[in-house]
mmCIF file of C-alpha atoms and ligand atoms in Angstrom:
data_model
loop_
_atom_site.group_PDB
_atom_site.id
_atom_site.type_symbol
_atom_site.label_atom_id
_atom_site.label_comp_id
_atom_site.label_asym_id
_atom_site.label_seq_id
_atom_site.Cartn_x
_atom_site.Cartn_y
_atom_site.Cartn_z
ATOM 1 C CA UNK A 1 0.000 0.000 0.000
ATOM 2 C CA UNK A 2 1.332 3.675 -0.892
ATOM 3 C CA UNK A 3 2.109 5.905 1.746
ATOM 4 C CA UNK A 4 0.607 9.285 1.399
ATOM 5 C CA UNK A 5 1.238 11.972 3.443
ATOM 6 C CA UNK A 6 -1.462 14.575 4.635
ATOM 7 C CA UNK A 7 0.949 17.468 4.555
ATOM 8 C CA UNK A 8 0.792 17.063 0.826
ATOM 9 C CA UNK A 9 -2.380 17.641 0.251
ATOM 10 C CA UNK A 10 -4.577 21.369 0.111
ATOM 11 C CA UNK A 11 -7.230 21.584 2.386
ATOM 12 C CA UNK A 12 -10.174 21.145 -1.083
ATOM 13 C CA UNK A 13 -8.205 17.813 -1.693
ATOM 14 C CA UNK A 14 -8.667 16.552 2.001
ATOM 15 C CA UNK A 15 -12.078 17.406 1.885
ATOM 16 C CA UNK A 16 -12.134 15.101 -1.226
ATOM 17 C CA UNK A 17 -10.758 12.202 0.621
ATOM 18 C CA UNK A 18 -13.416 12.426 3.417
ATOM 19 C CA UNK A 19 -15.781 12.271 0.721
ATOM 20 C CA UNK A 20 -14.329 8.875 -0.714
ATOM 21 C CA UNK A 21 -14.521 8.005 2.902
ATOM 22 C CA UNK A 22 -17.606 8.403 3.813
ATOM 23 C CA UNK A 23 -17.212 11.398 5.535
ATOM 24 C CA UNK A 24 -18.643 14.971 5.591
ATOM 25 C CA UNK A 25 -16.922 17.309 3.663
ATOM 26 C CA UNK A 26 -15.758 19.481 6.918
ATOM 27 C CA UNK A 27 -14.092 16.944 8.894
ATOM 28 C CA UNK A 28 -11.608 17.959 6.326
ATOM 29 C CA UNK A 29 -11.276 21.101 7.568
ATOM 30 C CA UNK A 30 -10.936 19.244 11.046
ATOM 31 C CA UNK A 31 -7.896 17.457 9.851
ATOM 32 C CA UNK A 32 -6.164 20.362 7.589
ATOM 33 C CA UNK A 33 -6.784 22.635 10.772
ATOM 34 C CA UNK A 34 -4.647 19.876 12.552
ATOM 35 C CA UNK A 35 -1.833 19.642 10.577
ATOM 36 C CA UNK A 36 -1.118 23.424 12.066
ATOM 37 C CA UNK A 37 -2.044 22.644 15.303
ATOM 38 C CA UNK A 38 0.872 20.939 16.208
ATOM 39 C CA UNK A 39 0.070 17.315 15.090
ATOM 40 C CA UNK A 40 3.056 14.765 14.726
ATOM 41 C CA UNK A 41 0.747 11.870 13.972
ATOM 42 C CA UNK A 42 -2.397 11.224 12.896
ATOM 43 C CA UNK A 43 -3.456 10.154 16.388
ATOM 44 C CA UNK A 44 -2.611 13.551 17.790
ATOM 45 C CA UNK A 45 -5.482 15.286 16.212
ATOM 46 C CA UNK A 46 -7.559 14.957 19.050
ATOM 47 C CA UNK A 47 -11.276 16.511 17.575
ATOM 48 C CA UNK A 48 -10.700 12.985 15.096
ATOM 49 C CA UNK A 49 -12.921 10.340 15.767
ATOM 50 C CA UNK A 50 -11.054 7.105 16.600
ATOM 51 C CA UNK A 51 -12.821 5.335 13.718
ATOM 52 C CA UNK A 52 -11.507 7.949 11.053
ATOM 53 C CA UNK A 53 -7.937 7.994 12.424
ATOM 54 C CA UNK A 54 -8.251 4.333 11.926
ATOM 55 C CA UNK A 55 -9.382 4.093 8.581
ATOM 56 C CA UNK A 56 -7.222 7.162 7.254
ATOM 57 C CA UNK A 57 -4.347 4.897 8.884
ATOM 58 C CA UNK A 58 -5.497 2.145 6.516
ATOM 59 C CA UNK A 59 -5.823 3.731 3.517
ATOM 60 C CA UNK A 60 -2.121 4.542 3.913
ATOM 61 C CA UNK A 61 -2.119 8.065 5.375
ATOM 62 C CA UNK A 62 0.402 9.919 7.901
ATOM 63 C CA UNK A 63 2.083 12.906 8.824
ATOM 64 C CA UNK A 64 5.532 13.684 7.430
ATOM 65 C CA UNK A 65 8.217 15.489 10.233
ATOM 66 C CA UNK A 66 11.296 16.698 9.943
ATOM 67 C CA UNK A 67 14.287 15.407 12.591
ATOM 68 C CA UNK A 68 16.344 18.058 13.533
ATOM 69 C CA UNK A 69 19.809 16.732 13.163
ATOM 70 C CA UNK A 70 21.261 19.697 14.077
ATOM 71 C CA UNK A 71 21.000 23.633 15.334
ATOM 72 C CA UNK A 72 23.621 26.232 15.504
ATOM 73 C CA UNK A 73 22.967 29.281 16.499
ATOM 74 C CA UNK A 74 24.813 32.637 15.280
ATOM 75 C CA UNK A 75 26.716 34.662 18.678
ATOM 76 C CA UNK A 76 26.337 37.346 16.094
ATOM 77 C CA UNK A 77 23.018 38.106 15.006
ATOM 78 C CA UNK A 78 20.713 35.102 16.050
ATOM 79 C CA UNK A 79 20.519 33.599 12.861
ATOM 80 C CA UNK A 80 19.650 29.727 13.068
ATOM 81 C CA UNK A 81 20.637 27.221 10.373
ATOM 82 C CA UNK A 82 18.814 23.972 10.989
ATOM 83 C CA UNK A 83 19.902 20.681 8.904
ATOM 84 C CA UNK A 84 16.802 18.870 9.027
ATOM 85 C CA UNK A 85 16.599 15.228 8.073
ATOM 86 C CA UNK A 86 13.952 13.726 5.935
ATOM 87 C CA UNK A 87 12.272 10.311 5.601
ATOM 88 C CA UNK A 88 14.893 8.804 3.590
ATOM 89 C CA UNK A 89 17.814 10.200 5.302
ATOM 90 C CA UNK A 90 18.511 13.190 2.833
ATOM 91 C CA UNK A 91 19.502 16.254 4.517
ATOM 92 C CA UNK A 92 18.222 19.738 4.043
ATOM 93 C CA UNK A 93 19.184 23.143 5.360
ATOM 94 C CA UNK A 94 16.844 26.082 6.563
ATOM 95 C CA UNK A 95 17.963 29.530 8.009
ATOM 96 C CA UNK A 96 16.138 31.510 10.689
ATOM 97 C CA UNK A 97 17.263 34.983 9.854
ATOM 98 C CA UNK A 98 15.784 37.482 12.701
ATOM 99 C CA UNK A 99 15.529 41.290 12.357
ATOM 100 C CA UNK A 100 14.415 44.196 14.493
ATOM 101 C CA UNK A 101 11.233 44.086 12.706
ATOM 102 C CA UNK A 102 10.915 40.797 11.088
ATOM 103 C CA UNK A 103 12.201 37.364 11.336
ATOM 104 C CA UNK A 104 12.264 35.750 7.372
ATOM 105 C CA UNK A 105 13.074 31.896 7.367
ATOM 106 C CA UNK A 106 15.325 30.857 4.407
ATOM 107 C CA UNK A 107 13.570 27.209 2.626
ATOM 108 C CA UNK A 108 15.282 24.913 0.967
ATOM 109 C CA UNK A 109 13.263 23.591 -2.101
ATOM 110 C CA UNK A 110 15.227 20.301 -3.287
ATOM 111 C CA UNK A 111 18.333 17.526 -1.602
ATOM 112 C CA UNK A 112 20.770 19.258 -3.529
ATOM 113 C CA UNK A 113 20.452 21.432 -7.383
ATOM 114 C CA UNK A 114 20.698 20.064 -10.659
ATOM 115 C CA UNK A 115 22.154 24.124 -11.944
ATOM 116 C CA UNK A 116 25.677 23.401 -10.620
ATOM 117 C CA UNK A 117 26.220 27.289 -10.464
ATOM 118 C CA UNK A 118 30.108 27.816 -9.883
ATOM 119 C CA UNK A 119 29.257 29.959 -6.869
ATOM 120 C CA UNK A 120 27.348 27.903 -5.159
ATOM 121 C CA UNK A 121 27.916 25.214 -2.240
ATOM 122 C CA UNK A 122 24.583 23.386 -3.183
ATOM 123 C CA UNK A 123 25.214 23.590 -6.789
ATOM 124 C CA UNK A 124 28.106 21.431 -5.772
ATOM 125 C CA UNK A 125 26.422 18.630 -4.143
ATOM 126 C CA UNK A 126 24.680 17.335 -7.334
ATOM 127 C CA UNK A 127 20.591 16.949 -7.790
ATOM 128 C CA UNK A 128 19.230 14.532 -5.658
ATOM 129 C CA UNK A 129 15.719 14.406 -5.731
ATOM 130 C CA UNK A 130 12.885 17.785 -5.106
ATOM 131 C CA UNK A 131 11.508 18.399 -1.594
ATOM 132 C CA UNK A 132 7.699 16.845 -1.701
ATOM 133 C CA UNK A 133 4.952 19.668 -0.914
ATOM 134 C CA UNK A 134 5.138 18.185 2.635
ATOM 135 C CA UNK A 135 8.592 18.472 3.062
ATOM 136 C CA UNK A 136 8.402 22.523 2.776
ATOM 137 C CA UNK A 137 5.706 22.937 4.306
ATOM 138 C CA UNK A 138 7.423 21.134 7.375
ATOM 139 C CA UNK A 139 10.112 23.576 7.343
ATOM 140 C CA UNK A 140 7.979 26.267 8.006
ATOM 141 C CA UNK A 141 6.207 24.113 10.550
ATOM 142 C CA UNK A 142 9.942 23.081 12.652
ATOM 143 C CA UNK A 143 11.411 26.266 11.946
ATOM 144 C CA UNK A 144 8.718 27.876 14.314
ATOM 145 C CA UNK A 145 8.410 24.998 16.504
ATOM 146 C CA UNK A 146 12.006 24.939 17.028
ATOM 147 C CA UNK A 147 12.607 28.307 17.601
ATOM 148 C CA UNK A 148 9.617 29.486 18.903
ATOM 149 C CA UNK A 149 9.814 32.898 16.613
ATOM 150 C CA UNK A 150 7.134 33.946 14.601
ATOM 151 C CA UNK A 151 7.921 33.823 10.800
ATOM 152 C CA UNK A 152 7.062 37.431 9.229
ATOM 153 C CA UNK A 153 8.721 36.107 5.316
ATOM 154 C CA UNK A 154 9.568 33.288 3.529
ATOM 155 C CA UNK A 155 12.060 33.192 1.090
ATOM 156 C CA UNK A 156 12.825 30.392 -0.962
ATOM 157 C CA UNK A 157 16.936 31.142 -1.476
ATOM 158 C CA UNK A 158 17.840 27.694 0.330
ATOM 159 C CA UNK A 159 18.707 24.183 -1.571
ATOM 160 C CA UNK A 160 17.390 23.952 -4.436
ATOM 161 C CA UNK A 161 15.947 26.020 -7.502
ATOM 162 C CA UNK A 162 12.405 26.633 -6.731
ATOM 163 C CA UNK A 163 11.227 26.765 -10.082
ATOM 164 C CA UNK A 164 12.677 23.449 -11.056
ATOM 165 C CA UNK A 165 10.386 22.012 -8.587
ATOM 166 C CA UNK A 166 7.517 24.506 -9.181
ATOM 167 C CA UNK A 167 4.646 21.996 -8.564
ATOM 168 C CA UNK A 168 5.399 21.492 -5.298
ATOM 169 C CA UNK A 169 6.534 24.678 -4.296
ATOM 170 C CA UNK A 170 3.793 26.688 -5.621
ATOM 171 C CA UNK A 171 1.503 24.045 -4.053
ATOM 172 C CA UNK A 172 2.786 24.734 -0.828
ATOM 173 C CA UNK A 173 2.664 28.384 -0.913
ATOM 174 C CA UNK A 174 -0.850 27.998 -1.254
ATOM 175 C CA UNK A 175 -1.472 25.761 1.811
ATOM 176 C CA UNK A 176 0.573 27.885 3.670
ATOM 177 C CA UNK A 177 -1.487 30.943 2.905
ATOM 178 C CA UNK A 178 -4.952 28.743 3.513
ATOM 179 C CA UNK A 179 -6.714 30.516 6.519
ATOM 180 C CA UNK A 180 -7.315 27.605 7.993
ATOM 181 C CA UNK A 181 -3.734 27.061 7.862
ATOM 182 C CA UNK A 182 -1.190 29.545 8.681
ATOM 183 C CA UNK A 183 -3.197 32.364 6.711
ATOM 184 C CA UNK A 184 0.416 33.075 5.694
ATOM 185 C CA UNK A 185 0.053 35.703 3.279
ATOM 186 C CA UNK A 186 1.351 35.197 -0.410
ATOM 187 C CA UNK A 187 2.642 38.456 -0.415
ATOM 188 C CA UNK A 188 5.415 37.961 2.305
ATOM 189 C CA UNK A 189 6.514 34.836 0.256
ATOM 190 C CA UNK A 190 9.521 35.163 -2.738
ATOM 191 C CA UNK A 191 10.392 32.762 -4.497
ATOM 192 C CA UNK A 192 14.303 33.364 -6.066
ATOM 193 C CA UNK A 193 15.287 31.907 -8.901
ATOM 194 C CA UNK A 194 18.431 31.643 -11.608
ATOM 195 C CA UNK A 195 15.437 33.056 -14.355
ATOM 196 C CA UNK A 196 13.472 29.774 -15.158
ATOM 197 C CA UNK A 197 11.498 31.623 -17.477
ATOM 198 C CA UNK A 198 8.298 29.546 -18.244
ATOM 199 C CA UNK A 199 7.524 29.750 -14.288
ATOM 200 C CA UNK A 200 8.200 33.419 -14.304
ATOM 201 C CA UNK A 201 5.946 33.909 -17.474
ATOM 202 C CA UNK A 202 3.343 31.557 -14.983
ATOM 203 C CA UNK A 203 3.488 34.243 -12.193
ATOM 204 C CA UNK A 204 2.677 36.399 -14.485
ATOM 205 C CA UNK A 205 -0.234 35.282 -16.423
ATOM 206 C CA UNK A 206 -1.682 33.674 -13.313
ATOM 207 C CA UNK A 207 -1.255 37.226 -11.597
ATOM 208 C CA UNK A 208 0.151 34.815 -8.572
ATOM 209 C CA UNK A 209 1.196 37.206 -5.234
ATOM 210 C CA UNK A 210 3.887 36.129 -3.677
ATOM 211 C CA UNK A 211 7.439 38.061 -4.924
ATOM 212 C CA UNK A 212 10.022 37.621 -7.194
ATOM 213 C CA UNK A 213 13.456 37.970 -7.527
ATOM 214 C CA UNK A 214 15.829 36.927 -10.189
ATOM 215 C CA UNK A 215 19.445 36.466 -9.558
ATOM 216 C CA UNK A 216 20.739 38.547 -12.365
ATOM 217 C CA UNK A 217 25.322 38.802 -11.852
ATOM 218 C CA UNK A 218 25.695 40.777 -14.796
ATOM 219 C CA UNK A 219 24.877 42.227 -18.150
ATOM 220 C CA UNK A 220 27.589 39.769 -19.954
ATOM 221 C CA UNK A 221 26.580 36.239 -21.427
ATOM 222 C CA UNK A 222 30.033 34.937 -21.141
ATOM 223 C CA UNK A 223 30.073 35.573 -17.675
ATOM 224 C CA UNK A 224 27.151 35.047 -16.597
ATOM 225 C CA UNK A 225 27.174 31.567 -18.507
ATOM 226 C CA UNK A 226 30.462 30.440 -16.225
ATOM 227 C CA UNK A 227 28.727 31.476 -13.209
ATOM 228 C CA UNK A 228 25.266 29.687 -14.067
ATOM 229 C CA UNK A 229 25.350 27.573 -16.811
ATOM 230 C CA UNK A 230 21.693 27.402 -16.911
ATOM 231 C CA UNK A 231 22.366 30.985 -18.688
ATOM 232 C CA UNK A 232 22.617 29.330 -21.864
ATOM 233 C CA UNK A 233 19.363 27.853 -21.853
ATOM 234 C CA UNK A 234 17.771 31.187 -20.307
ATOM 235 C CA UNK A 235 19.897 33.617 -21.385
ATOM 236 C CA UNK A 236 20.004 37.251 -20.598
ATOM 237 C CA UNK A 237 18.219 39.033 -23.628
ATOM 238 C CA UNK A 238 15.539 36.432 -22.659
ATOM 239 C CA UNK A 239 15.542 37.078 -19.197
ATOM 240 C CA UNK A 240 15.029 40.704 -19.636
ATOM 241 C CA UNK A 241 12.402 40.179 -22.091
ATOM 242 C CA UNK A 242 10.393 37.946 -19.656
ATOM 243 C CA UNK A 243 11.116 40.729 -16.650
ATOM 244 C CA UNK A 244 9.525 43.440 -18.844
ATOM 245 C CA UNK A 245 6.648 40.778 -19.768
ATOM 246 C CA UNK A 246 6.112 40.026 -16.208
ATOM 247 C CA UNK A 247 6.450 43.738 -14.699
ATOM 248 C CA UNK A 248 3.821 45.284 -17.136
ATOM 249 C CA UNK A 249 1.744 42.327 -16.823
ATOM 250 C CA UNK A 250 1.615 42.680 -13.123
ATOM 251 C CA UNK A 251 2.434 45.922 -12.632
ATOM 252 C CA UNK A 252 4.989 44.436 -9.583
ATOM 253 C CA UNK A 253 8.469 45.314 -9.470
ATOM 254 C CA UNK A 254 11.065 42.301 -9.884
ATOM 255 C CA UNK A 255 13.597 42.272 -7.367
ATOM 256 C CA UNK A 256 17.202 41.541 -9.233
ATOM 257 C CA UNK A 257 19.518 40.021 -7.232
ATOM 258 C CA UNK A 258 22.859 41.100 -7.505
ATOM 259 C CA UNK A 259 25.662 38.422 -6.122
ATOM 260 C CA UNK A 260 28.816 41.103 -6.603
ATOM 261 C CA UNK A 261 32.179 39.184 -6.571
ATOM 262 C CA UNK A 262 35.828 40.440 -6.613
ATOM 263 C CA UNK A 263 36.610 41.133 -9.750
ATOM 264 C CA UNK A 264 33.723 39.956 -11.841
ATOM 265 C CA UNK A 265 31.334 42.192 -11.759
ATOM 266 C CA UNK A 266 32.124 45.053 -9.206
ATOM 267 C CA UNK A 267 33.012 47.698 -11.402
ATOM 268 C CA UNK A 268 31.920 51.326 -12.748
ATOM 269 C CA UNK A 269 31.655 49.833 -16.263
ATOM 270 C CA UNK A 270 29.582 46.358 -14.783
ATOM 271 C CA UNK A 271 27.070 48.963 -13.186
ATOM 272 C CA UNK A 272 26.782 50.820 -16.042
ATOM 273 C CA UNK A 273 25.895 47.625 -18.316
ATOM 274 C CA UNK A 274 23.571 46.626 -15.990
ATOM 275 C CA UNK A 275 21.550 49.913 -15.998
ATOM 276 C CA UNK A 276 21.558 49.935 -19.773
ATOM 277 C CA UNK A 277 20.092 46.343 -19.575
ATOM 278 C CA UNK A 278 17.540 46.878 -17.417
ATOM 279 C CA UNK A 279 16.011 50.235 -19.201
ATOM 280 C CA UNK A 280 12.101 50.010 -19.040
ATOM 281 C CA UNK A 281 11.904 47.868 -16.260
ATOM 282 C CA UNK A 282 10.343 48.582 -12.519
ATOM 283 C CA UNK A 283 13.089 46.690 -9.957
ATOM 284 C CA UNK A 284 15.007 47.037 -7.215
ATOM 285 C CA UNK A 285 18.380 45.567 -6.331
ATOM 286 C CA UNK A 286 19.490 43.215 -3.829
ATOM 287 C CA UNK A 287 23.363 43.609 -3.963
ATOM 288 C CA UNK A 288 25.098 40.907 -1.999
ATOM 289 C CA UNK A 289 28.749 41.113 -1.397
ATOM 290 C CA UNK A 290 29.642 37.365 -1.851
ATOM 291 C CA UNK A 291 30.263 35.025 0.694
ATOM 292 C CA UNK A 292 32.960 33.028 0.502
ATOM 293 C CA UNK A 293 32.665 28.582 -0.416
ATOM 294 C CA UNK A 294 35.721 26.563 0.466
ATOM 295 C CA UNK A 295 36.803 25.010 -2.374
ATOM 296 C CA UNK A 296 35.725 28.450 -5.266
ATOM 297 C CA UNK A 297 38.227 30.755 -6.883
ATOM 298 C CA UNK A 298 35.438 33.584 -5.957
ATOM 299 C CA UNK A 299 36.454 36.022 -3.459
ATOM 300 C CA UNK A 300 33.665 38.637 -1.563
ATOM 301 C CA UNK A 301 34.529 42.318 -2.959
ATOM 302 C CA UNK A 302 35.973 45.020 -0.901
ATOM 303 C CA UNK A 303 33.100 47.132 0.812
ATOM 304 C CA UNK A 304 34.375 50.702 -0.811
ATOM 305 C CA UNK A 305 33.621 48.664 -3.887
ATOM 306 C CA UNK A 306 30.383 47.034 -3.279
ATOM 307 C CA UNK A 307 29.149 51.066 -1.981
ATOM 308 C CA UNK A 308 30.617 52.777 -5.140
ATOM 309 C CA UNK A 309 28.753 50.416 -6.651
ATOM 310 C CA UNK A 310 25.446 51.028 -5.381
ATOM 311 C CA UNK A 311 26.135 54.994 -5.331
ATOM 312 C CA UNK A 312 26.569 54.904 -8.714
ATOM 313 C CA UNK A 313 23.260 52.940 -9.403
ATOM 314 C CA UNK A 314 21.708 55.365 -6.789
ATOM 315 C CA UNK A 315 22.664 58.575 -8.296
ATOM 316 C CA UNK A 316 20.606 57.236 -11.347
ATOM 317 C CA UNK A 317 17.561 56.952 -9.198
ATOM 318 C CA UNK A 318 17.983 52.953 -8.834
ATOM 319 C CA UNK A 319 16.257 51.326 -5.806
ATOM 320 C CA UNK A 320 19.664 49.321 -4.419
ATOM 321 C CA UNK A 321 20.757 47.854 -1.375
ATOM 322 C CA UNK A 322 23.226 46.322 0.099
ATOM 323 C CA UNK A 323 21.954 42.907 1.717
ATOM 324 C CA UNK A 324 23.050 42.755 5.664
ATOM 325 C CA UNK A 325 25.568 40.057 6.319
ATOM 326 C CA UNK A 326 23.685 37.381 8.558
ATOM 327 C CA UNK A 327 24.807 34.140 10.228
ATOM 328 C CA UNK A 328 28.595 34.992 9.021
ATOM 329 C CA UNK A 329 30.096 32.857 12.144
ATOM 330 C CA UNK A 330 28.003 29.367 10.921
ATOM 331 C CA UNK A 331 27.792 29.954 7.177
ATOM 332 C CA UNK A 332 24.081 30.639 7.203
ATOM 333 C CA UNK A 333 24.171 32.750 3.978
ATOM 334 C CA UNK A 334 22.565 31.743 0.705
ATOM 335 C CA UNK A 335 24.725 29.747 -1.469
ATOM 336 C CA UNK A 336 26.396 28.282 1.513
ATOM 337 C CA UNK A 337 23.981 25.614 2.111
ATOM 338 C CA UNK A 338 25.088 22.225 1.598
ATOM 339 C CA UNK A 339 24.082 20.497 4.647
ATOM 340 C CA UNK A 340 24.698 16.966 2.534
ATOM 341 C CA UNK A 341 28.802 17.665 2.309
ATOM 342 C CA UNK A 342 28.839 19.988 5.461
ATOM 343 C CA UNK A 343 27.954 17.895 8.619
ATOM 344 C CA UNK A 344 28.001 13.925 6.827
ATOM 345 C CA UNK A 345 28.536 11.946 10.286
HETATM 346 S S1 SF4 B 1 22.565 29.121 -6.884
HETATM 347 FE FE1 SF4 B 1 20.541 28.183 -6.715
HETATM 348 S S2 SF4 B 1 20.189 27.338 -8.760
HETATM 349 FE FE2 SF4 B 1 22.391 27.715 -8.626
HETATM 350 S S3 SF4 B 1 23.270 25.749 -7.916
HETATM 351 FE FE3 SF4 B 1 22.865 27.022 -6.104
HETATM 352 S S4 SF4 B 1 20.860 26.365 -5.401
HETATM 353 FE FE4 SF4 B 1 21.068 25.684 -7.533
#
């Protein structure tokens, strides 16, 4: 018999199930509801009738959960990487990153990335297999349990490239946000992504809320193709194309992320070629000074650098910041996670 796990499934498909069961439609609201309340199992959803528990046993449901494997907490800032372990013994990472205002949790999406980006500590583990719908929404679930902080945003910048697994992740949004649920809003979820550009032309036809960011490098093919080879699939003409489509479509702004390295593309002449790219379009940029990977011939760029940088863009009435450095003592940044290499016992 197949094992199927409730956390996969929106509330309107649960409701289905009762139906095949026998049920009426709200007891699955009664279960959904549970899956937020704290239930590990399906016998901890108390307001279940012993009968249904038993028979949703039979048919082969249960609750998927997360085992924390291991916590580490920045002295810095009080940024919290958790390597979680799943079902089958893959490991995935997710970052608790709190601010003054606003704690955002950092979700991991797949065991590993098929995108190999040169940059990137995940790239380098290899694609193992995506994250079921279950398996992020348990991240949100743990990461609050475990911390006991309130998650304001949700981006998805951990394992994985979102939109490779789009099924599942979009899926999940949407549970998240049910008001039965979390009521998380869309709006405080962004999904970041290397410029899959049939999911981004998705967003934008389906007028979907959460945000959007698209890590951009630089205005140069070559480059950009070294860094992500995925850029030769996607590549930047494209990319820009699809962010005009999607901004006038929407009438959002796209968030470009800007990864700035040491001699790649932190100069005068890079910013330059990046405004002239990105004529016509409503964004903002998210410039972040790169953290180091053991093992990459990238270095992070001097700070005067990374701020002349931005002034420039600035001083031609670009919306640019400079993204805080958080969890710099346990390597909780984005493109650092690669809990499968990092803590293998
Ligand atoms: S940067 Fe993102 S898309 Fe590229 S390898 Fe890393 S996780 Fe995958």
């Amino acid at each position: 018999m197949k094992s199927m796990d409730l956390r996969c499934f929106t509330r309107d498909e649960i409701k289905e199930i009762m139906v095949l069961m026998e049920q009426p439609k709200y007891r699955g609201d009664q279960v959904f509801e549970w899956l937020f309340k704290g239930a590990e199992s399906i016998d901890d959803m108390k307001t279940i009738s012993k009968d249904l528990k038993d028979t949703l046993k039979k048919e082969g449901y249960y609750l998927s959960c997360l085992r924390t494997v291991k916590r580490i907490e920045s002295a810095i800032d009080g940024t919290v990487k958790f390597l979680f372990e799943l079902e089958d013994k893959e490991r995935i990472e997710s970052v608790v990153l709190p601010d003054k205002e606003r704690t955002t949790l950092c979700i991991s999406s797949q065991v590993g990335c098929a995108c190999a980006c040169a940059f990137c500590a995940t790239g380098s583990i290899g694609f193992k297999r995506d994250l079921t719908t279950g398996e992020i929404v348990d991240q949100f679930i743990w990461a609050q349990k475990e911390t006991g902080i309130k998650i304001d945003n949700v981006v998805f910048m951990g394992m994985g490239e979102p939109m490779l697994n789009w099924e599942n992740v979009k899926k999940a949004i949407f549970i998240l946000n049910d008001e039965k649920g979390f009521h998380f809003a869309q709006l405080r979820v962004t999904v970041s992504t290397i410029g899959i550009l049939p999911a981004i032309k998705e967003m934008a036809d389906k007028d979907y809320r959460f945000g959007l960011a698209v890590s951009i490098i630089t205005a140069n093919d070559e480059v950009r193709s070294k860094l992500i080879p995925m850029n030769k699939a996607y590549p930047l003409a494209e990319i820009v194309k699809m962010a005009r489509y999607y901004t006038t479509k929407t009438e959002r702004t796209i968030m470009f992320e800007y990864p700035i390295f040491a001699g790649i593309n932190d100069s005068i002449k890079d910013a330059d070629a990046f405004y002239k790219m990105m004529r016509g379009i409503d964004y903002k940029v998210n410039l972040i000074p790169y953290n180091s990977v053991v093992g990459r011939e990238y270095t992070k760029p001097e700070i005067d650098k990374v701020k002349a940088f931005q002034k420039h863009l600035m001083e031609k009435g670009v919306k640019i910041f400079i993204r805080k450095e958080k969890g710099s003592d346990i390597a909780g940044a984005c493109g650092q996670l690669a809990g499968a290499i990092e803590y293998k016992e």
